[in-house]
Amino acid sequence: MIRGLANLHDAVFGGIERATAGWLPGLVMRLGLASVLLVYLLNSAATKVGSGFPGSLVPTISAYAQMLPPVAEQAGYNADKIAFLPHGLIVYAGTYGEVLLPLLVVVGLFTRIASLGMLAFIAVMTYVDINFHGVDAKTIGDFFDVVQDSPIADQRLLWALPLIYLVLRGPGAISLDGLLGGLVKRNAWER
């Protein structure tokens, strides 16, 4: 009887695994990230840039104040007084990263590298929030505690898990990486 149940289990879930392998897990991870993070990050980036063109491409003092609060304060909240190296470079990279990295992950282009970049982005965002924005211990939270909804420890761990999957396993066949990989493989065979 137990052997029969084990065989039934293996047949059902083995069939599901074979039918979805190579396309569904990566797609689910990317769509989940789009649902949870994409609009949040795009709105956050919008608070860091000016309006119109080319203003929407240029970080404002708000970006410096959000990412490097002590530097912005020291400059009297005047972006012109802040050196490009290293502070301006950090702010430009952070602002553009907040837009480009999640978009690349969601469409599945350069997914492993973009996911790794997003993990680094989340780590830096967490560091800045804890060290420069004065969040309290409840907001930070702790792993393996009784509170499961802290905005930093718990939420960011959940943000990181799909990204870790995408770094390790890739985006799957239903992605631009999958499409371009298929094109590259087809062209290689035609030579």
Coordinates of N, CA and C in Angstrom, one line a residue:
M1 N 0.8 -1.2 0.0 CA 0.0 0.0 0.0 C 0.9 1.3 0.0
I2 N 1.9 1.3 0.9 CA 2.7 2.5 1.0 C 3.5 2.6 -0.3
R3 N 4.0 1.5 -0.9 CA 4.7 1.6 -2.2 C 3.8 2.1 -3.3
G4 N 2.5 1.7 -3.3 CA 1.6 2.2 -4.3 C 1.4 3.7 -4.1
L5 N 1.2 4.2 -2.9 CA 1.1 5.6 -2.7 C 2.3 6.4 -3.1
A6 N 3.5 5.8 -2.8 CA 4.7 6.5 -3.3 C 4.8 6.5 -4.8
N7 N 4.4 5.4 -5.4 CA 4.5 5.4 -6.9 C 3.5 6.4 -7.5
L8 N 2.3 6.5 -6.9 CA 1.3 7.5 -7.3 C 1.8 8.9 -7.2
H9 N 2.4 9.2 -6.0 CA 3.0 10.5 -5.7 C 4.1 10.8 -6.8
D10 N 5.0 9.8 -7.0 CA 6.0 10.1 -8.0 C 5.5 10.3 -9.4
A11 N 4.5 9.6 -9.8 CA 3.9 9.7 -11.1 C 3.2 11.1 -11.3
V12 N 2.4 11.5 -10.3 CA 1.7 12.8 -10.4 C 2.7 13.9 -10.4
F13 N 3.6 14.0 -9.3 CA 4.4 15.1 -9.2 C 5.6 15.1 -10.2
G14 N 6.0 13.9 -10.6 CA 7.0 13.8 -11.6 C 6.5 14.3 -12.9
G15 N 5.2 14.0 -13.2 CA 4.6 14.5 -14.4 C 4.5 16.0 -14.4
I16 N 4.1 16.6 -13.3 CA 4.0 18.0 -13.2 C 5.4 18.6 -13.3
E17 N 6.4 18.1 -12.7 CA 7.7 18.6 -12.8 C 8.2 18.5 -14.3
R18 N 8.0 17.4 -14.9 CA 8.5 17.3 -16.3 C 7.7 18.3 -17.2
A19 N 6.4 18.5 -17.0 CA 5.6 19.4 -17.8 C 6.0 20.9 -17.6
T20 N 6.5 21.3 -16.4 CA 6.8 22.7 -16.1 C 8.3 23.0 -16.1
A21 N 9.1 22.0 -16.1 CA 10.6 22.3 -16.0 C 11.0 23.1 -17.2
G22 N 11.9 24.0 -16.9 CA 12.5 24.8 -18.0 C 11.7 26.0 -18.4
W23 N 10.5 26.2 -17.9 CA 9.8 27.4 -18.2 C 8.9 28.0 -17.1
L24 N 8.2 27.2 -16.3 CA 7.3 27.8 -15.3 C 8.0 28.4 -14.1
P25 N 8.9 27.7 -13.4 CA 9.5 28.3 -12.2 C 10.1 29.6 -12.4
G26 N 10.9 29.8 -13.4 CA 11.5 31.1 -13.7 C 10.5 32.2 -14.0
L27 N 9.5 31.8 -14.8 CA 8.4 32.7 -15.1 C 7.6 33.2 -13.9
V28 N 7.3 32.2 -13.0 CA 6.6 32.5 -11.7 C 7.5 33.5 -10.9
M29 N 8.8 33.2 -10.8 CA 9.6 34.1 -9.9 C 9.7 35.5 -10.5
R30 N 9.8 35.6 -11.8 CA 9.8 36.9 -12.4 C 8.5 37.7 -12.3
L31 N 7.4 37.0 -12.5 CA 6.1 37.6 -12.4 C 5.8 38.0 -10.9
G32 N 6.2 37.2 -10.0 CA 6.1 37.5 -8.6 C 6.8 38.7 -8.2
L33 N 8.1 38.8 -8.7 CA 8.8 40.0 -8.4 C 8.2 41.2 -9.1
A34 N 7.7 41.1 -10.3 CA 7.0 42.2 -10.9 C 5.8 42.7 -10.1
S35 N 5.0 41.7 -9.5 CA 3.9 42.0 -8.8 C 4.2 42.7 -7.5
V36 N 5.3 42.3 -6.8 CA 5.6 42.8 -5.5 C 6.5 44.1 -5.6
L37 N 7.5 44.1 -6.5 CA 8.6 45.1 -6.4 C 8.6 46.1 -7.5
L38 N 8.1 45.8 -8.7 CA 8.3 46.6 -9.9 C 7.8 48.0 -9.7
V39 N 6.5 48.1 -9.4 CA 5.9 49.5 -9.3 C 6.5 50.2 -8.1
Y40 N 6.8 49.5 -7.0 CA 7.4 50.1 -5.8 C 8.7 50.7 -6.2
L41 N 9.6 50.0 -6.9 CA 10.9 50.5 -7.2 C 10.8 51.6 -8.3
L42 N 9.9 51.5 -9.2 CA 9.8 52.6 -10.2 C 9.3 53.9 -9.6
N43 N 8.3 53.7 -8.7 CA 7.8 54.9 -7.9 C 8.9 55.5 -7.1
S44 N 9.7 54.7 -6.4 CA 10.8 55.1 -5.6 C 11.8 55.9 -6.5
A45 N 12.1 55.3 -7.6 CA 13.1 56.0 -8.5 C 12.5 57.4 -9.0
A46 N 11.2 57.4 -9.2 CA 10.6 58.7 -9.7 C 10.8 59.8 -8.6
T47 N 10.9 59.4 -7.4 CA 11.1 60.5 -6.3 C 12.6 61.0 -6.3
K48 N 13.4 60.4 -7.1 CA 14.8 60.7 -7.1 C 15.3 61.6 -8.3
V49 N 14.4 61.7 -9.3 CA 14.7 62.4 -10.5 C 13.8 63.6 -10.8
G50 N 14.2 64.5 -11.7 CA 13.3 65.6 -12.1 C 12.2 65.1 -13.0
S51 N 11.5 66.1 -13.6 CA 10.4 65.8 -14.5 C 10.8 66.1 -15.9
G52 N 10.0 65.6 -16.8 CA 10.2 65.9 -18.2 C 11.5 65.3 -18.8
F53 N 11.9 65.7 -20.0 CA 13.1 65.2 -20.6 C 14.0 66.4 -20.7
P54 N 15.2 66.4 -20.3 CA 16.0 65.3 -19.8 C 16.0 65.2 -18.2
G55 N 15.2 66.0 -17.6 CA 15.1 65.9 -16.1 C 14.9 64.6 -15.5
S56 N 14.1 63.7 -16.2 CA 13.8 62.4 -15.7 C 15.0 61.5 -15.7
L57 N 16.1 61.9 -16.4 CA 17.3 61.1 -16.4 C 18.4 61.6 -15.4
V58 N 18.1 62.7 -14.7 CA 19.1 63.3 -13.8 C 18.6 63.2 -12.4
P59 N 19.4 62.5 -11.5 CA 19.0 62.5 -10.1 C 19.1 63.9 -9.5
T60 N 18.1 64.2 -8.6 CA 18.0 65.5 -8.0 C 18.6 65.4 -6.6
I61 N 18.6 66.4 -5.8 CA 19.1 66.4 -4.4 C 18.3 65.4 -3.6
S62 N 17.0 65.2 -4.0 CA 16.2 64.2 -3.3 C 16.9 62.8 -3.3
A63 N 17.5 62.4 -4.5 CA 18.2 61.2 -4.6 C 19.4 61.1 -3.6
Y64 N 20.1 62.2 -3.5 CA 21.3 62.3 -2.6 C 20.8 62.2 -1.1
A65 N 19.7 62.9 -0.9 CA 19.1 62.9 0.5 C 18.6 61.5 0.9
Q66 N 18.1 60.7 -0.1 CA 17.6 59.4 0.2 C 18.7 58.4 0.3
M67 N 19.7 58.5 -0.5 CA 20.8 57.5 -0.6 C 22.0 57.8 0.3
L68 N 22.3 59.1 0.4 CA 23.5 59.5 1.1 C 23.1 60.7 2.0
P69 N 22.3 60.5 3.0 CA 21.8 61.6 3.8 C 22.9 62.5 4.4
P70 N 23.9 62.0 5.0 CA 24.9 62.9 5.5 C 25.6 63.8 4.5
V71 N 25.8 63.2 3.3 CA 26.5 64.0 2.2 C 25.6 65.1 1.8
A72 N 24.3 64.8 1.6 CA 23.3 65.9 1.2 C 23.2 67.0 2.3
E73 N 23.2 66.6 3.5 CA 23.1 67.5 4.6 C 24.4 68.4 4.6
Q74 N 25.5 67.8 4.5 CA 26.8 68.5 4.5 C 26.9 69.6 3.4
A75 N 26.3 69.2 2.2 CA 26.3 70.1 1.1 C 25.1 71.2 1.1
G76 N 24.4 71.2 2.2 CA 23.3 72.1 2.4 C 22.2 71.8 1.4
Y77 N 22.0 70.6 1.1 CA 21.0 70.1 0.2 C 21.1 70.8 -1.2
N78 N 22.3 71.0 -1.6 CA 22.6 71.6 -2.9 C 23.4 70.6 -3.7
A79 N 22.8 69.9 -4.7 CA 23.5 68.9 -5.5 C 24.7 69.4 -6.2
D80 N 24.7 70.6 -6.6 CA 25.9 71.2 -7.3 C 27.1 71.2 -6.4
K81 N 27.0 71.2 -5.1 CA 28.1 71.2 -4.2 C 28.6 69.8 -3.9
I82 N 28.1 68.8 -4.5 CA 28.5 67.4 -4.2 C 29.3 66.9 -5.3
A83 N 30.5 66.4 -5.0 CA 31.4 65.9 -6.0 C 30.8 64.6 -6.7
F84 N 31.1 64.6 -8.0 CA 30.6 63.4 -8.8 C 31.2 62.1 -8.3
L85 N 32.5 62.2 -8.1 CA 33.2 61.0 -7.6 C 33.5 61.1 -6.1
P86 N 33.1 60.2 -5.3 CA 32.3 59.0 -5.6 C 30.8 59.2 -5.4
H87 N 30.4 60.3 -4.8 CA 29.0 60.4 -4.4 C 28.0 60.5 -5.6
G88 N 28.3 61.3 -6.6 CA 27.4 61.4 -7.7 C 27.3 60.1 -8.4
L89 N 28.4 59.4 -8.6 CA 28.4 58.1 -9.3 C 27.6 57.1 -8.5
I90 N 27.7 57.1 -7.2 CA 26.8 56.2 -6.4 C 25.3 56.5 -6.6
V91 N 25.0 57.8 -6.6 CA 23.6 58.2 -6.7 C 23.1 57.9 -8.2
Y92 N 23.9 58.1 -9.2 CA 23.4 57.8 -10.5 C 23.3 56.3 -10.7
A93 N 24.3 55.5 -10.2 CA 24.2 54.1 -10.3 C 23.0 53.5 -9.5
G94 N 22.7 54.0 -8.4 CA 21.6 53.6 -7.6 C 20.3 53.9 -8.2
T95 N 20.2 55.2 -8.7 CA 18.9 55.6 -9.4 C 18.6 54.8 -10.6
Y96 N 19.6 54.7 -11.5 CA 19.4 53.9 -12.7 C 19.2 52.4 -12.4
G97 N 19.9 51.9 -11.4 CA 19.8 50.5 -11.0 C 18.4 50.2 -10.5
E98 N 17.8 51.2 -9.8 CA 16.5 51.0 -9.3 C 15.4 50.8 -10.4
V99 N 15.7 51.4 -11.6 CA 14.8 51.3 -12.7 C 15.2 50.1 -13.6
L100 N 16.5 50.0 -14.0 CA 16.9 49.1 -15.0 C 16.9 47.6 -14.5
L101 N 17.5 47.4 -13.3 CA 17.6 46.0 -12.9 C 16.3 45.3 -12.7
P102 N 15.2 45.9 -12.1 CA 14.0 45.1 -12.0 C 13.3 44.9 -13.4
L103 N 13.5 45.9 -14.3 CA 12.9 45.7 -15.6 C 13.6 44.6 -16.4
L104 N 14.9 44.5 -16.3 CA 15.7 43.4 -16.9 C 15.3 42.1 -16.3
V105 N 15.1 42.0 -15.0 CA 14.7 40.8 -14.4 C 13.3 40.4 -14.8
V106 N 12.3 41.3 -14.9 CA 11.0 41.0 -15.2 C 10.8 40.5 -16.7
V107 N 11.5 41.1 -17.6 CA 11.5 40.7 -19.0 C 12.4 39.5 -19.3
G108 N 13.3 39.2 -18.3 CA 14.2 38.0 -18.5 C 15.3 38.3 -19.4
L109 N 15.9 39.4 -19.3 CA 17.1 39.8 -20.2 C 18.3 40.0 -19.3
F110 N 19.4 39.2 -19.6 CA 20.6 39.2 -18.7 C 20.1 38.9 -17.2
T111 N 19.2 38.0 -17.1 CA 18.5 37.8 -15.9 C 19.4 37.4 -14.7
R112 N 20.4 36.6 -14.9 CA 21.2 36.1 -13.8 C 22.1 37.3 -13.3
I113 N 22.6 38.1 -14.2 CA 23.4 39.3 -13.8 C 22.5 40.3 -13.1
A114 N 21.4 40.6 -13.7 CA 20.4 41.6 -13.2 C 19.9 41.1 -11.8
S115 N 19.7 39.9 -11.6 CA 19.2 39.4 -10.3 C 20.3 39.5 -9.3
L116 N 21.5 39.2 -9.7 CA 22.7 39.5 -8.8 C 22.8 40.9 -8.4
G117 N 22.6 41.8 -9.4 CA 22.6 43.2 -9.2 C 21.5 43.7 -8.2
M118 N 20.3 43.1 -8.4 CA 19.2 43.4 -7.5 C 19.5 43.0 -6.1
L119 N 20.1 41.8 -5.9 CA 20.5 41.4 -4.6 C 21.4 42.4 -3.9
A120 N 22.4 42.8 -4.7 CA 23.3 43.9 -4.2 C 22.6 45.1 -3.9
F121 N 21.7 45.5 -4.7 CA 20.9 46.7 -4.5 C 20.1 46.6 -3.2
I122 N 19.4 45.5 -3.0 CA 18.7 45.3 -1.8 C 19.6 45.4 -0.5
A123 N 20.8 44.8 -0.6 CA 21.7 44.8 0.5 C 22.1 46.3 0.8
V124 N 22.4 47.1 -0.3 CA 22.8 48.5 -0.1 C 21.6 49.3 0.5
M125 N 20.4 49.0 -0.1 CA 19.2 49.7 0.4 C 19.0 49.4 1.9
T126 N 19.2 48.2 2.3 CA 19.0 47.8 3.7 C 20.0 48.5 4.6
Y127 N 21.3 48.5 4.1 CA 22.4 49.2 4.9 C 22.0 50.7 5.1
V128 N 21.6 51.3 4.0 CA 21.3 52.8 4.1 C 20.1 53.0 5.0
D129 N 19.1 52.2 4.9 CA 17.9 52.3 5.8 C 18.2 52.1 7.2
I130 N 19.0 51.2 7.5 CA 19.4 50.9 8.9 C 20.4 51.9 9.5
N131 N 21.3 52.3 8.7 CA 22.4 53.2 9.2 C 22.1 54.7 9.1
F132 N 21.3 55.1 8.1 CA 21.1 56.5 7.8 C 19.7 57.0 8.0
H133 N 18.7 56.1 8.1 CA 17.3 56.6 8.2 C 16.7 56.3 9.6
G134 N 17.5 55.9 10.5 CA 17.1 55.8 11.9 C 15.9 54.9 12.1
V135 N 15.8 53.8 11.4 CA 14.7 52.9 11.7 C 14.9 52.2 13.0
D136 N 13.8 51.8 13.6 CA 13.8 51.2 15.0 C 13.9 49.7 14.8
A137 N 14.2 49.0 15.9 CA 14.4 47.6 16.0 C 13.2 46.8 15.4
K138 N 12.0 47.3 15.7 CA 10.8 46.6 15.2 C 10.7 46.6 13.7
T139 N 11.1 47.8 13.1 CA 11.1 47.9 11.7 C 12.1 47.0 11.0
I140 N 13.3 46.9 11.7 CA 14.4 46.1 11.2 C 14.0 44.6 11.3
G141 N 13.4 44.2 12.4 CA 13.0 42.9 12.7 C 14.2 42.0 12.9
D142 N 13.9 40.7 13.0 CA 15.0 39.7 13.2 C 14.5 38.4 12.6
F143 N 15.5 37.6 12.1 CA 15.1 36.3 11.5 C 14.8 35.4 12.7
F144 N 13.8 34.5 12.4 CA 13.4 33.5 13.4 C 12.8 34.1 14.6
D145 N 12.1 35.2 14.5 CA 11.4 35.8 15.6 C 9.9 35.5 15.5
V146 N 9.1 36.0 16.4 CA 7.7 35.7 16.4 C 6.9 36.7 15.5
V147 N 7.6 37.8 15.1 CA 7.0 38.8 14.2 C 7.4 38.5 12.8
Q148 N 6.5 38.2 11.9 CA 6.9 37.8 10.5 C 6.6 38.9 9.5
D149 N 6.5 40.1 9.9 CA 6.2 41.1 8.9 C 7.0 42.4 9.0
S150 N 8.2 42.2 9.5 CA 9.1 43.4 9.6 C 9.5 43.9 8.2
P151 N 9.4 45.2 7.9 CA 9.7 45.7 6.6 C 11.1 45.4 6.1
I152 N 12.1 45.2 7.0 CA 13.4 45.0 6.5 C 13.8 43.5 6.5
A153 N 14.0 42.9 7.7 CA 14.4 41.5 7.7 C 13.5 40.6 6.9
D154 N 12.2 40.6 7.2 CA 11.3 39.6 6.7 C 11.0 40.0 5.2
Q155 N 10.6 41.2 4.9 CA 10.2 41.5 3.5 C 11.4 41.4 2.6
R156 N 12.6 41.8 3.0 CA 13.7 41.8 2.1 C 14.2 40.4 1.9
L157 N 14.1 39.5 2.9 CA 14.4 38.1 2.7 C 13.5 37.5 1.6
L158 N 12.2 37.9 1.7 CA 11.3 37.3 0.7 C 11.5 37.9 -0.7
W159 N 12.0 39.2 -0.7 CA 12.4 39.7 -2.0 C 13.6 39.0 -2.6
A160 N 14.5 38.6 -1.7 CA 15.8 38.0 -2.2 C 15.6 36.6 -2.7
L161 N 14.6 35.8 -2.1 CA 14.5 34.4 -2.5 C 14.3 34.2 -3.9
P162 N 13.3 34.9 -4.6 CA 13.2 34.6 -6.0 C 14.4 35.0 -6.8
L163 N 15.1 36.1 -6.4 CA 16.3 36.5 -7.0 C 17.4 35.5 -6.9
I164 N 17.5 34.9 -5.8 CA 18.5 33.8 -5.6 C 18.2 32.7 -6.6
Y165 N 16.9 32.3 -6.6 CA 16.5 31.3 -7.6 C 16.9 31.6 -9.0
L166 N 16.6 32.9 -9.4 CA 17.0 33.3 -10.8 C 18.4 33.3 -11.0
V167 N 19.2 33.7 -10.0 CA 20.7 33.6 -10.2 C 21.1 32.2 -10.4
L168 N 20.6 31.3 -9.7 CA 21.0 29.9 -9.7 C 20.5 29.1 -10.9
R169 N 19.2 29.4 -11.3 CA 18.5 28.6 -12.3 C 18.2 29.3 -13.6
G170 N 18.2 30.6 -13.5 CA 17.9 31.4 -14.8 C 16.4 31.6 -14.9
P171 N 16.1 32.4 -15.9 CA 14.7 32.8 -16.1 C 13.7 31.8 -16.7
G172 N 14.2 30.8 -17.3 CA 13.4 29.8 -18.0 C 13.2 30.2 -19.5
A173 N 12.6 29.4 -20.2 CA 12.4 29.5 -21.7 C 11.5 30.7 -22.1
I174 N 10.5 31.0 -21.2 CA 9.7 32.1 -21.6 C 10.3 33.4 -21.0
S175 N 11.3 33.9 -21.7 CA 12.0 35.1 -21.3 C 12.8 35.6 -22.5
L176 N 13.3 36.8 -22.5 CA 14.1 37.3 -23.6 C 15.5 36.5 -23.6
D177 N 16.0 36.1 -22.5 CA 17.2 35.2 -22.4 C 16.9 33.9 -23.2
G178 N 15.7 33.3 -22.9 CA 15.3 32.1 -23.5 C 15.2 32.2 -25.0
L179 N 14.5 33.3 -25.4 CA 14.3 33.6 -26.8 C 15.7 33.8 -27.5
L180 N 16.5 34.7 -27.0 CA 17.8 35.0 -27.6 C 18.7 33.8 -27.5
G181 N 18.6 33.0 -26.5 CA 19.4 31.8 -26.4 C 19.0 30.8 -27.4
G182 N 17.7 30.7 -27.7 CA 17.2 29.8 -28.8 C 17.7 30.3 -30.1
L183 N 17.7 31.6 -30.3 CA 18.2 32.2 -31.6 C 19.7 31.9 -31.8
V184 N 20.4 32.1 -30.7 CA 21.9 31.9 -30.8 C 22.1 30.4 -31.1
K185 N 21.4 29.5 -30.4 CA 21.6 28.1 -30.7 C 21.2 27.7 -32.1
R186 N 20.1 28.2 -32.6 CA 19.7 27.9 -34.0 C 20.7 28.4 -35.0
N187 N 21.2 29.6 -34.8 CA 22.2 30.2 -35.7 C 23.5 29.4 -35.6
A188 N 23.9 28.9 -34.5 CA 25.1 28.1 -34.4 C 25.0 26.8 -35.1
W189 N 23.7 26.2 -35.1 CA 23.5 25.0 -35.9 C 23.5 25.2 -37.4
E190 N 23.1 26.4 -37.8 CA 23.0 26.6 -39.2 C 24.4 26.8 -39.9
R191 N 25.4 27.1 -39.1 CA 26.8 27.4 -39.7 C 27.4 26.1 -40.2

